[in-house]
Amino acid sequence: MTSCQTQYLLMLLLSVGVSAVEVQRPRGVPLSKRQFYEEGKPFTCLDGSRTIPFDRVNDDYCDCKDGSDEPGTAACPNGSFHCTNAGFRPGFIPSSRINDGICDCCDTTDEYNSGAACQNTCRELGRKERESLQKMAEITKEGFLLKQQLIQEAKRGLEEKKAKQADIQIGKKDLETKVEALRTVKETAEQPEKEAKERHLKAWEEQKAVIQMEKDKAKMAEVLSELDDDADGSVSVAELLSHSELDPDSDGSFTEAEAQGLLGGVDKVDSVAFESVWNNIKDKYTSEANTETPAEVETPGEEIRETPSDNDSEQYPEDDIPEEEEEDDEEDEEEDQDDGDYKQSPPPTQTPDKKDEDDEGTMPPFDQETQNLIDAAQEARDAFDEAEKALREVDDQVKNLEKEISFDFGPNAEFAYLYSQCYELSTSEYIYRLCPFNRMSQKPKFGGSETNLGSWGHWAGPEDNIYSLMKYEHGTGCWQGPNRSTTIKLTCGTETVVTSVSEPSRCEYLMEFISPAICQEPPSLDAALHGHEEL
């Protein structure tokens, strides 16, 4: 039985009233134990340790180890005194408080021999408590009625979600079929596009080869002219030796034998035979026109460093990249990876006006037929990408619906209305935000970053009332401590509101949360009276 039911039961019992007929029994004995105290018969200690004459009960001397022979005196240190408190709640106090001059029982029965001026306040206390319990009972009743509405709404919502899920599944199959059809159209359009681009590139490569060949011949003629010192139209060993950079083994000694070897084993070659010689020396040959003075020659491998201008801002070192930029980069990478799950990059497109590295000129634009194929393939890719994006969105809808349908929202899904909602509580320092079944957070009221106090974990109430507590776990870690976590204690009410937040233990928070979904059905008057035990 929940606390609300117990309080409601107590209110009913108090409203019936306490009998004005006093049942005779020794002072300090509750009515439920009256049968153990029969006047004129020997009394047996309630722990069964011994039996004594009845006149030794309440004789201000402790005979029983459990103190049961002195319920109305302070003789036994471990005894207890029963306050009848007619008109209010009965209760027990330690025997040591009997006749101590302080009024503990509202009916004053604990100070029967102390001379203390006690006033009987039981009826007034009972009246106030009945009013409070009556109000709580009304809240419980109204909350339970609201709970029934929530259950009906959840039932309708579940049926709607299942119907929507079925419709989406049908639409998903149609969309999958469409995606596959568009994939075929795309691949069909990309094949001639690829072939046309390859033909265009091949023609350009052939054109570049012709250009390069002409440039090579012009260069060979220029070198032949430079080497032909005597202008006889041929190159001799002596003329070749004037270029030490042509030394085959680069040992610093360019010999006649080595020069003759470059000329094909002869002493001189004409312009026709020089073509084969040129192929052997063109990679090493240094034109006389390009020869520089030693002061102007750069050391091989030395790089020219440009001095940055005063206006150039210093780049971030790798370790000093601002945290926000790093997070943005990570998010961008994650988005790129997510897109890659469905979307494949289209075939790379050769830019027609790209300059060739060897300066053979600019690749000419695609001819109209090739451009038409490229446009058709791009149109097919766009249509495929759009359909595939729509399929991803449908997949997300299906997953979200499956999650909601299978989620544990209580025995009758009464807590389903909390899903996708958030509730806040503002204190002097913080704003606490609870998003049921998602996360709990804390944010400074006057600026500062939000702190995660835990993500949804599980229902954590006792076995007989498991839905009375929610557990949120794995929040932001405390400094040199555990990760933050929050326990949500649900209380019956007609509103849905956060009433308090505390931190009973370091990094462990407790939130009081009112909701009609936790309200239990109040007991009937007959059930209350049937379950009543004598006080």
XYZ file of N, CA and C in Angstrom, residues 1 5-16 521-534:
81
model
N 0.840 -1.190 0.000
C 0.000 0.000 0.000
C 0.873 1.237 0.000
N -2.407 5.929 0.021
C -3.480 5.034 0.452
C -3.530 4.934 1.972
N -2.367 4.843 2.600
C -2.307 4.724 4.053
C -2.882 5.972 4.716
N -2.500 7.149 4.198
C -3.002 8.394 4.777
C -4.503 8.512 4.559
N -4.945 8.107 3.398
C -6.381 8.143 3.119
C -7.125 7.214 4.067
N -6.582 6.040 4.319
C -7.173 5.083 5.242
C -7.248 5.680 6.630
N -6.173 6.294 7.065
C -6.127 6.896 8.393
C -7.171 7.998 8.516
N -7.327 8.798 7.480
C -8.316 9.862 7.485
C -9.712 9.289 7.662
N -9.995 8.192 6.965
C -11.299 7.556 7.089
C -11.541 7.064 8.511
N -10.517 6.458 9.078
C -10.656 5.930 10.439
C -10.894 7.056 11.439
N -10.152 8.138 11.264
C -10.315 9.258 12.179
C -11.670 9.911 12.005
N -12.177 9.927 10.761
C -13.472 10.554 10.522
C -14.596 9.756 11.163
N -14.415 8.441 11.319
C -15.410 7.606 11.989
C -15.464 7.949 13.469
N -5.572 4.033 -6.785
C -6.998 4.115 -6.483
C -7.202 4.145 -4.973
N -7.940 5.154 -4.444
C -8.176 5.235 -2.993
C -9.014 4.049 -2.534
N -8.789 3.558 -1.291
C -9.590 2.435 -0.789
C -10.995 2.898 -0.419
N -11.952 2.003 -0.500
C -13.319 2.325 -0.111
C -13.434 2.331 1.403
N -14.519 2.878 1.893
C -14.733 2.924 3.342
C -14.800 1.530 3.928
N -15.493 0.605 3.245
C -15.592 -0.774 3.739
C -14.217 -1.412 3.832
N -13.376 -1.180 2.798
C -12.030 -1.758 2.799
C -11.202 -1.161 3.929
N -11.411 0.153 4.178
C -10.659 0.804 5.245
C -11.015 0.235 6.597
N -12.329 0.071 6.820
C -12.754 -0.468 8.116
C -12.350 -1.921 8.288
N -12.383 -2.685 7.189
C -12.007 -4.093 7.246
C -10.536 -4.264 7.566
N -9.697 -3.329 7.056
C -8.263 -3.427 7.278
C -7.813 -2.773 8.564
N -8.766 -2.228 9.377
C -8.408 -1.495 10.599
C -7.949 -2.447 11.704
N -6.870 -2.085 12.354
C -6.391 -2.805 13.534
C -6.644 -1.923 14.747
N -7.031 -2.506 15.876
C -7.314 -1.737 17.085
C -6.087 -0.953 17.507
